[in-house]
PDB file of C-alpha atoms in Angstrom:
ATOM      1  CA  UNK A  23      35.390  55.606  28.656  1.00  0.00           C
ATOM      2  CA  UNK A  24      33.821  53.599  25.839  1.00  0.00           C
ATOM      3  CA  UNK A  25      30.727  52.876  27.912  1.00  0.00           C
ATOM      4  CA  UNK A  26      30.384  56.542  28.851  1.00  0.00           C
ATOM      5  CA  UNK A  27      30.732  57.650  25.236  1.00  0.00           C
ATOM      6  CA  UNK A  28      28.147  55.099  24.120  1.00  0.00           C
ATOM      7  CA  UNK A  29      25.671  56.165  26.790  1.00  0.00           C
ATOM      8  CA  UNK A  30      26.175  59.824  25.901  1.00  0.00           C
ATOM      9  CA  UNK A  31      25.622  59.141  22.206  1.00  0.00           C
ATOM     10  CA  UNK A  32      22.411  57.207  22.882  1.00  0.00           C
ATOM     11  CA  UNK A  33      21.174  59.948  25.199  1.00  0.00           C
ATOM     12  CA  UNK A  34      21.796  62.616  22.579  1.00  0.00           C
ATOM     13  CA  UNK A  35      19.965  60.582  19.946  1.00  0.00           C
ATOM     14  CA  UNK A  36      16.984  60.179  22.250  1.00  0.00           C
ATOM     15  CA  UNK A  37      16.901  63.905  22.935  1.00  0.00           C
ATOM     16  CA  UNK A  38      16.700  64.634  19.212  1.00  0.00           C
ATOM     17  CA  UNK A  39      13.705  62.311  18.871  1.00  0.00           C
ATOM     18  CA  UNK A  40      11.763  64.038  21.605  1.00  0.00           C
ATOM     19  CA  UNK A  41       9.666  67.159  21.392  1.00  0.00           C
ATOM     20  CA  UNK A  42       7.705  69.108  23.968  1.00  0.00           C
ATOM     21  CA  UNK A  43       4.586  66.956  23.538  1.00  0.00           C
ATOM     22  CA  UNK A  44       6.489  63.757  24.269  1.00  0.00           C
ATOM     23  CA  UNK A  45       7.784  64.834  27.670  1.00  0.00           C
ATOM     24  CA  UNK A  46       6.018  63.215  30.596  1.00  0.00           C
ATOM     25  CA  UNK A  47       6.544  62.099  34.172  1.00  0.00           C
ATOM     26  CA  UNK A  48       5.550  58.610  35.290  1.00  0.00           C
ATOM     27  CA  UNK A  49       4.147  58.201  38.799  1.00  0.00           C
ATOM     28  CA  UNK A  50       3.796  54.877  40.561  1.00  0.00           C
ATOM     29  CA  UNK A  51       0.884  54.817  42.992  1.00  0.00           C
ATOM     30  CA  UNK A  52       2.012  52.314  45.599  1.00  0.00           C
ATOM     31  CA  UNK A  53      -0.983  52.908  47.853  1.00  0.00           C
ATOM     32  CA  UNK A  54      -4.701  52.507  47.230  1.00  0.00           C
ATOM     33  CA  UNK A  55      -5.854  55.916  48.446  1.00  0.00           C
ATOM     34  CA  UNK A  56      -9.514  56.569  47.609  1.00  0.00           C
ATOM     35  CA  UNK A  57     -11.339  59.828  46.899  1.00  0.00           C
ATOM     36  CA  UNK A  58     -14.799  59.388  45.364  1.00  0.00           C
ATOM     37  CA  UNK A  59     -17.846  61.589  44.842  1.00  0.00           C
ATOM     38  CA  UNK A  60     -19.287  59.919  47.927  1.00  0.00           C
ATOM     39  CA  UNK A  61     -16.848  58.691  50.590  1.00  0.00           C
ATOM     40  CA  UNK A  62     -18.127  56.545  53.447  1.00  0.00           C
ATOM     41  CA  UNK A  63     -16.754  54.408  56.277  1.00  0.00           C
ATOM     42  CA  UNK A  64     -14.992  52.060  53.852  1.00  0.00           C
ATOM     43  CA  UNK A  65     -12.974  54.930  52.380  1.00  0.00           C
ATOM     44  CA  UNK A  66     -12.039  56.167  55.850  1.00  0.00           C
ATOM     45  CA  UNK A  67     -10.665  52.721  56.752  1.00  0.00           C
ATOM     46  CA  UNK A  68      -8.756  52.420  53.474  1.00  0.00           C
ATOM     47  CA  UNK A  69      -7.325  55.929  53.716  1.00  0.00           C
ATOM     48  CA  UNK A  70      -6.376  55.381  57.361  1.00  0.00           C
ATOM     49  CA  UNK A  71      -4.433  52.274  56.307  1.00  0.00           C
ATOM     50  CA  UNK A  72      -2.687  54.328  53.648  1.00  0.00           C
ATOM     51  CA  UNK A  73      -1.792  57.006  56.177  1.00  0.00           C
ATOM     52  CA  UNK A  74      -0.096  54.271  58.233  1.00  0.00           C
ATOM     53  CA  UNK A  75       1.764  53.069  55.145  1.00  0.00           C
ATOM     54  CA  UNK A  76       2.796  56.628  54.362  1.00  0.00           C
ATOM     55  CA  UNK A  77       4.240  57.067  57.852  1.00  0.00           C
ATOM     56  CA  UNK A  78       6.095  53.763  57.539  1.00  0.00           C
ATOM     57  CA  UNK A  79       7.446  54.858  54.161  1.00  0.00           C
ATOM     58  CA  UNK A  80       8.575  58.228  55.520  1.00  0.00           C
ATOM     59  CA  UNK A  81      10.345  56.709  58.517  1.00  0.00           C
ATOM     60  CA  UNK A  82      12.009  53.671  57.010  1.00  0.00           C
ATOM     61  CA  UNK A  83      12.637  54.739  53.445  1.00  0.00           C
ATOM     62  CA  UNK A  84      13.437  58.428  53.828  1.00  0.00           C
ATOM     63  CA  UNK A  85      14.625  59.031  57.387  1.00  0.00           C
ATOM     64  CA  UNK A  86      16.502  55.773  57.806  1.00  0.00           C
ATOM     65  CA  UNK A  87      18.162  56.022  54.410  1.00  0.00           C
ATOM     66  CA  UNK A  88      19.334  59.535  55.161  1.00  0.00           C
ATOM     67  CA  UNK A  89      20.757  58.351  58.472  1.00  0.00           C
ATOM     68  CA  UNK A  90      22.774  55.724  56.594  1.00  0.00           C
ATOM     69  CA  UNK A  91      24.070  58.325  54.126  1.00  0.00           C
ATOM     70  CA  UNK A  92      24.998  60.687  56.945  1.00  0.00           C
ATOM     71  CA  UNK A  93      26.807  57.924  58.823  1.00  0.00           C
ATOM     72  CA  UNK A  94      28.775  57.187  55.669  1.00  0.00           C
ATOM     73  CA  UNK A  95      29.494  60.936  55.369  1.00  0.00           C
ATOM     74  CA  UNK A  96      27.982  61.143  51.914  1.00  0.00           C
ATOM     75  CA  UNK A  97      27.272  64.590  50.539  1.00  0.00           C
ATOM     76  CA  UNK A  98      23.510  64.520  49.943  1.00  0.00           C
ATOM     77  CA  UNK A  99      20.673  67.013  49.879  1.00  0.00           C
ATOM     78  CA  UNK A 100      18.710  66.616  53.088  1.00  0.00           C
ATOM     79  CA  UNK A 101      15.046  65.872  52.455  1.00  0.00           C
ATOM     80  CA  UNK A 102      12.685  66.887  55.232  1.00  0.00           C
ATOM     81  CA  UNK A 103       9.482  64.878  54.703  1.00  0.00           C
ATOM     82  CA  UNK A 104       6.176  66.179  55.959  1.00  0.00           C
ATOM     83  CA  UNK A 105       5.128  64.018  58.886  1.00  0.00           C
ATOM     84  CA  UNK A 106       1.525  62.812  58.956  1.00  0.00           C
ATOM     85  CA  UNK A 107       1.431  61.936  62.658  1.00  0.00           C
ATOM     86  CA  UNK A 108      -1.208  64.628  63.250  1.00  0.00           C
ATOM     87  CA  UNK A 109      -3.751  63.041  60.927  1.00  0.00           C
ATOM     88  CA  UNK A 110      -3.048  59.611  62.424  1.00  0.00           C
ATOM     89  CA  UNK A 111      -3.668  61.051  65.892  1.00  0.00           C
ATOM     90  CA  UNK A 112      -6.926  62.529  64.642  1.00  0.00           C
ATOM     91  CA  UNK A 113      -8.104  59.135  63.411  1.00  0.00           C
ATOM     92  CA  UNK A 114      -6.715  56.631  65.906  1.00  0.00           C
ATOM     93  CA  UNK A 115      -6.025  58.518  69.134  1.00  0.00           C
ATOM     94  CA  UNK A 116      -7.876  57.329  72.248  1.00  0.00           C
ATOM     95  CA  UNK A 117     -10.271  58.282  73.688  1.00  0.00           C
ATOM     96  CA  UNK A 118     -11.143  61.161  71.329  1.00  0.00           C
ATOM     97  CA  UNK A 119      -9.992  59.966  67.906  1.00  0.00           C
ATOM     98  CA  UNK A 120     -12.515  59.424  65.116  1.00  0.00           C
ATOM     99  CA  UNK A 121     -12.415  55.635  65.416  1.00  0.00           C
ATOM    100  CA  UNK A 122     -12.553  55.690  69.221  1.00  0.00           C
ATOM    101  CA  UNK A 123     -15.590  57.953  69.127  1.00  0.00           C
ATOM    102  CA  UNK A 124     -17.206  55.633  66.612  1.00  0.00           C
ATOM    103  CA  UNK A 125     -16.619  52.613  68.853  1.00  0.00           C
ATOM    104  CA  UNK A 126     -18.174  54.598  71.690  1.00  0.00           C
ATOM    105  CA  UNK A 127     -21.336  55.212  69.672  1.00  0.00           C
ATOM    106  CA  UNK A 128     -21.638  51.493  68.975  1.00  0.00           C
ATOM    107  CA  UNK A 129     -21.356  50.688  72.694  1.00  0.00           C
ATOM    108  CA  UNK A 130     -23.922  53.370  73.576  1.00  0.00           C
ATOM    109  CA  UNK A 131     -26.303  52.281  70.790  1.00  0.00           C
ATOM    110  CA  UNK A 132     -25.849  55.779  69.411  1.00  0.00           C
ATOM    111  CA  UNK A 133     -26.334  57.125  65.911  1.00  0.00           C
ATOM    112  CA  UNK A 134     -24.500  58.965  63.162  1.00  0.00           C
ATOM    113  CA  UNK A 135     -25.821  62.382  64.184  1.00  0.00           C
ATOM    114  CA  UNK A 136     -24.467  62.000  67.728  1.00  0.00           C
ATOM    115  CA  UNK A 137     -21.145  60.857  66.303  1.00  0.00           C
ATOM    116  CA  UNK A 138     -20.859  63.951  64.101  1.00  0.00           C
ATOM    117  CA  UNK A 139     -21.656  66.254  67.023  1.00  0.00           C
ATOM    118  CA  UNK A 140     -18.941  64.675  69.158  1.00  0.00           C
ATOM    119  CA  UNK A 141     -16.138  64.725  66.600  1.00  0.00           C
ATOM    120  CA  UNK A 142     -17.007  68.293  65.602  1.00  0.00           C
ATOM    121  CA  UNK A 143     -16.848  69.349  69.258  1.00  0.00           C
ATOM    122  CA  UNK A 144     -13.557  67.490  69.743  1.00  0.00           C
ATOM    123  CA  UNK A 145     -11.635  68.484  66.646  1.00  0.00           C
ATOM    124  CA  UNK A 146     -13.123  71.416  64.750  1.00  0.00           C
ATOM    125  CA  UNK A 147     -10.749  74.386  64.913  1.00  0.00           C
ATOM    126  CA  UNK A 148     -13.643  76.863  64.664  1.00  0.00           C
ATOM    127  CA  UNK A 149     -14.903  75.528  67.996  1.00  0.00           C
ATOM    128  CA  UNK A 150     -11.609  76.009  69.827  1.00  0.00           C
ATOM    129  CA  UNK A 151     -12.602  79.329  71.398  1.00  0.00           C
ATOM    130  CA  UNK A 152     -16.186  78.437  72.218  1.00  0.00           C
ATOM    131  CA  UNK A 153     -15.067  75.192  73.828  1.00  0.00           C
ATOM    132  CA  UNK A 154     -12.398  76.757  76.044  1.00  0.00           C
ATOM    133  CA  UNK A 155     -14.650  76.740  79.094  1.00  0.00           C
ATOM    134  CA  UNK A 156     -15.554  73.107  78.572  1.00  0.00           C
ATOM    135  CA  UNK A 157     -11.895  72.245  78.185  1.00  0.00           C
ATOM    136  CA  UNK A 158     -11.112  73.943  81.511  1.00  0.00           C
ATOM    137  CA  UNK A 159     -13.817  71.906  83.225  1.00  0.00           C
ATOM    138  CA  UNK A 160     -12.313  68.715  81.824  1.00  0.00           C
ATOM    139  CA  UNK A 161      -8.696  69.642  82.580  1.00  0.00           C
ATOM    140  CA  UNK A 162      -8.411  67.398  85.655  1.00  0.00           C
ATOM    141  CA  UNK A 163      -9.616  64.321  83.779  1.00  0.00           C
ATOM    142  CA  UNK A 164      -7.384  65.217  80.824  1.00  0.00           C
ATOM    143  CA  UNK A 165      -4.376  65.397  83.145  1.00  0.00           C
ATOM    144  CA  UNK A 166      -5.203  61.940  84.445  1.00  0.00           C
ATOM    145  CA  UNK A 167      -5.465  60.689  80.864  1.00  0.00           C
ATOM    146  CA  UNK A 168      -2.116  62.271  79.989  1.00  0.00           C
ATOM    147  CA  UNK A 169      -0.428  60.444  82.853  1.00  0.00           C
ATOM    148  CA  UNK A 170      -1.766  57.195  81.425  1.00  0.00           C
ATOM    149  CA  UNK A 171      -0.431  58.087  77.978  1.00  0.00           C
ATOM    150  CA  UNK A 172      -3.915  58.949  76.678  1.00  0.00           C
ATOM    151  CA  UNK A 173      -4.196  62.420  75.205  1.00  0.00           C
ATOM    152  CA  UNK A 174      -6.884  64.626  73.736  1.00  0.00           C
ATOM    153  CA  UNK A 175      -5.379  66.319  70.713  1.00  0.00           C
ATOM    154  CA  UNK A 176      -8.114  68.964  70.729  1.00  0.00           C
ATOM    155  CA  UNK A 177      -8.825  71.009  67.591  1.00  0.00           C
ATOM    156  CA  UNK A 178      -7.029  69.625  64.545  1.00  0.00           C
ATOM    157  CA  UNK A 179      -6.046  71.462  61.390  1.00  0.00           C
ATOM    158  CA  UNK A 180      -6.627  68.173  59.590  1.00  0.00           C
ATOM    159  CA  UNK A 181     -10.342  68.178  60.457  1.00  0.00           C
ATOM    160  CA  UNK A 182     -12.922  70.539  59.037  1.00  0.00           C
ATOM    161  CA  UNK A 183     -16.646  71.004  59.379  1.00  0.00           C
ATOM    162  CA  UNK A 184     -18.342  74.387  59.027  1.00  0.00           C
ATOM    163  CA  UNK A 185     -21.629  76.013  57.983  1.00  0.00           C
ATOM    164  CA  UNK A 186     -20.903  75.229  54.333  1.00  0.00           C
ATOM    165  CA  UNK A 187     -20.361  71.513  54.964  1.00  0.00           C
ATOM    166  CA  UNK A 188     -23.174  69.193  53.942  1.00  0.00           C
ATOM    167  CA  UNK A 189     -25.336  67.761  56.712  1.00  0.00           C
ATOM    168  CA  UNK A 190     -23.703  64.678  58.216  1.00  0.00           C
ATOM    169  CA  UNK A 191     -20.410  65.287  56.397  1.00  0.00           C
ATOM    170  CA  UNK A 192     -16.894  66.148  57.561  1.00  0.00           C
ATOM    171  CA  UNK A 193     -13.533  66.697  55.884  1.00  0.00           C
ATOM    172  CA  UNK A 194     -10.089  65.264  56.591  1.00  0.00           C
ATOM    173  CA  UNK A 195      -6.931  66.702  55.064  1.00  0.00           C
ATOM    174  CA  UNK A 196      -5.027  63.517  54.230  1.00  0.00           C
ATOM    175  CA  UNK A 197      -1.459  63.432  52.927  1.00  0.00           C
ATOM    176  CA  UNK A 198      -2.888  62.728  49.464  1.00  0.00           C
ATOM    177  CA  UNK A 199      -5.575  65.400  49.541  1.00  0.00           C
ATOM    178  CA  UNK A 200      -8.777  66.680  51.085  1.00  0.00           C
ATOM    179  CA  UNK A 201     -11.545  64.084  51.439  1.00  0.00           C
ATOM    180  CA  UNK A 202     -15.190  64.798  52.247  1.00  0.00           C
ATOM    181  CA  UNK A 203     -16.764  61.921  54.195  1.00  0.00           C
ATOM    182  CA  UNK A 204     -20.466  61.143  54.534  1.00  0.00           C
ATOM    183  CA  UNK A 205     -21.130  59.774  58.035  1.00  0.00           C
ATOM    184  CA  UNK A 206     -24.414  58.157  57.013  1.00  0.00           C
ATOM    185  CA  UNK A 207     -24.172  54.504  58.086  1.00  0.00           C
ATOM    186  CA  UNK A 208     -20.880  54.868  59.992  1.00  0.00           C
ATOM    187  CA  UNK A 209     -22.208  53.480  63.271  1.00  0.00           C
ATOM    188  CA  UNK A 210     -24.010  50.543  61.682  1.00  0.00           C
ATOM    189  CA  UNK A 211     -21.029  49.641  59.504  1.00  0.00           C
ATOM    190  CA  UNK A 212     -18.662  49.783  62.473  1.00  0.00           C
ATOM    191  CA  UNK A 213     -20.612  47.046  64.252  1.00  0.00           C
ATOM    192  CA  UNK A 214     -19.400  44.538  61.661  1.00  0.00           C
ATOM    193  CA  UNK A 215     -20.824  41.588  63.545  1.00  0.00           C
ATOM    194  CA  UNK A 216     -19.549  38.181  62.508  1.00  0.00           C
ATOM    195  CA  UNK A 217     -22.340  36.003  61.130  1.00  0.00           C
ATOM    196  CA  UNK A 218     -23.408  33.226  63.521  1.00  0.00           C
ATOM    197  CA  UNK A 219     -22.618  30.416  61.116  1.00  0.00           C
ATOM    198  CA  UNK A 220     -19.084  31.748  60.590  1.00  0.00           C
ATOM    199  CA  UNK A 221     -18.650  32.081  64.334  1.00  0.00           C
ATOM    200  CA  UNK A 222     -19.719  28.459  64.787  1.00  0.00           C
ATOM    201  CA  UNK A 223     -17.442  27.335  61.992  1.00  0.00           C
ATOM    202  CA  UNK A 224     -14.388  29.002  63.564  1.00  0.00           C
ATOM    203  CA  UNK A 225     -15.238  27.589  66.985  1.00  0.00           C
ATOM    204  CA  UNK A 226     -15.272  24.075  65.525  1.00  0.00           C
ATOM    205  CA  UNK A 227     -12.026  24.379  63.553  1.00  0.00           C
ATOM    206  CA  UNK A 228      -9.009  22.171  64.291  1.00  0.00           C
ATOM    207  CA  UNK A 229      -6.645  25.110  64.780  1.00  0.00           C
ATOM    208  CA  UNK A 230      -6.480  25.980  68.498  1.00  0.00           C
ATOM    209  CA  UNK A 231      -5.061  29.431  67.773  1.00  0.00           C
ATOM    210  CA  UNK A 232      -8.164  30.379  65.830  1.00  0.00           C
ATOM    211  CA  UNK A 233     -10.405  28.923  68.528  1.00  0.00           C
ATOM    212  CA  UNK A 234      -8.668  30.987  71.200  1.00  0.00           C
ATOM    213  CA  UNK A 235      -8.980  34.140  69.105  1.00  0.00           C
ATOM    214  CA  UNK A 236     -12.740  33.685  68.937  1.00  0.00           C
ATOM    215  CA  UNK A 237     -12.954  33.526  72.744  1.00  0.00           C
ATOM    216  CA  UNK A 238     -10.346  36.218  73.417  1.00  0.00           C
ATOM    217  CA  UNK A 239      -8.797  38.132  70.456  1.00  0.00           C
ATOM    218  CA  UNK A 240      -6.122  39.601  72.757  1.00  0.00           C
ATOM    219  CA  UNK A 241      -4.810  36.279  74.058  1.00  0.00           C
ATOM    220  CA  UNK A 242      -1.813  36.408  71.714  1.00  0.00           C
ATOM    221  CA  UNK A 243      -0.592  39.548  73.467  1.00  0.00           C
ATOM    222  CA  UNK A 244      -0.799  38.119  76.972  1.00  0.00           C
ATOM    223  CA  UNK A 245      -0.148  34.448  76.395  1.00  0.00           C
ATOM    224  CA  UNK A 246       3.456  33.260  76.628  1.00  0.00           C
ATOM    225  CA  UNK A 247       2.279  30.111  74.939  1.00  0.00           C
ATOM    226  CA  UNK A 248       2.876  26.696  76.289  1.00  0.00           C
ATOM    227  CA  UNK A 249       0.877  25.471  73.338  1.00  0.00           C
ATOM    228  CA  UNK A 250       3.549  23.266  71.855  1.00  0.00           C
ATOM    229  CA  UNK A 251       2.593  20.428  74.164  1.00  0.00           C
ATOM    230  CA  UNK A 252      -1.085  21.347  74.594  1.00  0.00           C
ATOM    231  CA  UNK A 253      -3.684  18.914  73.260  1.00  0.00           C
ATOM    232  CA  UNK A 254      -1.243  17.694  70.617  1.00  0.00           C
ATOM    233  CA  UNK A 255      -2.743  20.158  68.103  1.00  0.00           C
ATOM    234  CA  UNK A 256      -0.656  21.312  65.198  1.00  0.00           C
ATOM    235  CA  UNK A 257      -0.262  25.121  65.252  1.00  0.00           C
ATOM    236  CA  UNK A 258       0.348  25.161  61.524  1.00  0.00           C
ATOM    237  CA  UNK A 259      -2.889  23.347  60.754  1.00  0.00           C
ATOM    238  CA  UNK A 260      -5.239  25.837  59.130  1.00  0.00           C
ATOM    239  CA  UNK A 261      -7.843  23.308  58.116  1.00  0.00           C
ATOM    240  CA  UNK A 262     -11.352  24.185  59.231  1.00  0.00           C
TER     241      UNK A 262
END
């Protein structure tokens, strides 16, 4: 009772000190979302990472916590978070996501203009009617893709490019806001080739895990690892 009375008294005193100009809300930005005057490939990568963090936050912090409260039969207000799975599908989905299409252009020695044409055809909602015939022609291959767990999301409300959009630009409606991206340099930046001297340095390092990753980056997924008695190397040795 004493503690409650003390807290109430302090609260009342603080209220008297405040006026309308003093009231504010503090926001903690836990992610590094970026929206600049000119947004390029770097911003797309950063904002994609933040979309993944946002989904993780929604699932583990909001949904899981509410499940715990419900299991404990606590009387709480149910919060229904807005899922961002659609924008993640737009960016990462194979074979028609923005990143998959970009990888395709690199393999085909393509260019930024070809990349823009493809993603606009794939995802622009204004093209949904005009592309219906093309979609029917590709239905058999799409069905095969669906059986393999690969889907074409088709037109996305998260993607926008129209007659008012700048040449070579496209928009994505992220959870944090609308971002206009400039595709100039996307294909070249996505190549991201490792410099030869760094490649040589990693090949000569004492850590066998790093050496294997240079030869085959996916070995960790497929290798059951009998490395403990292989070559007598120390897995924890990061010296290069």
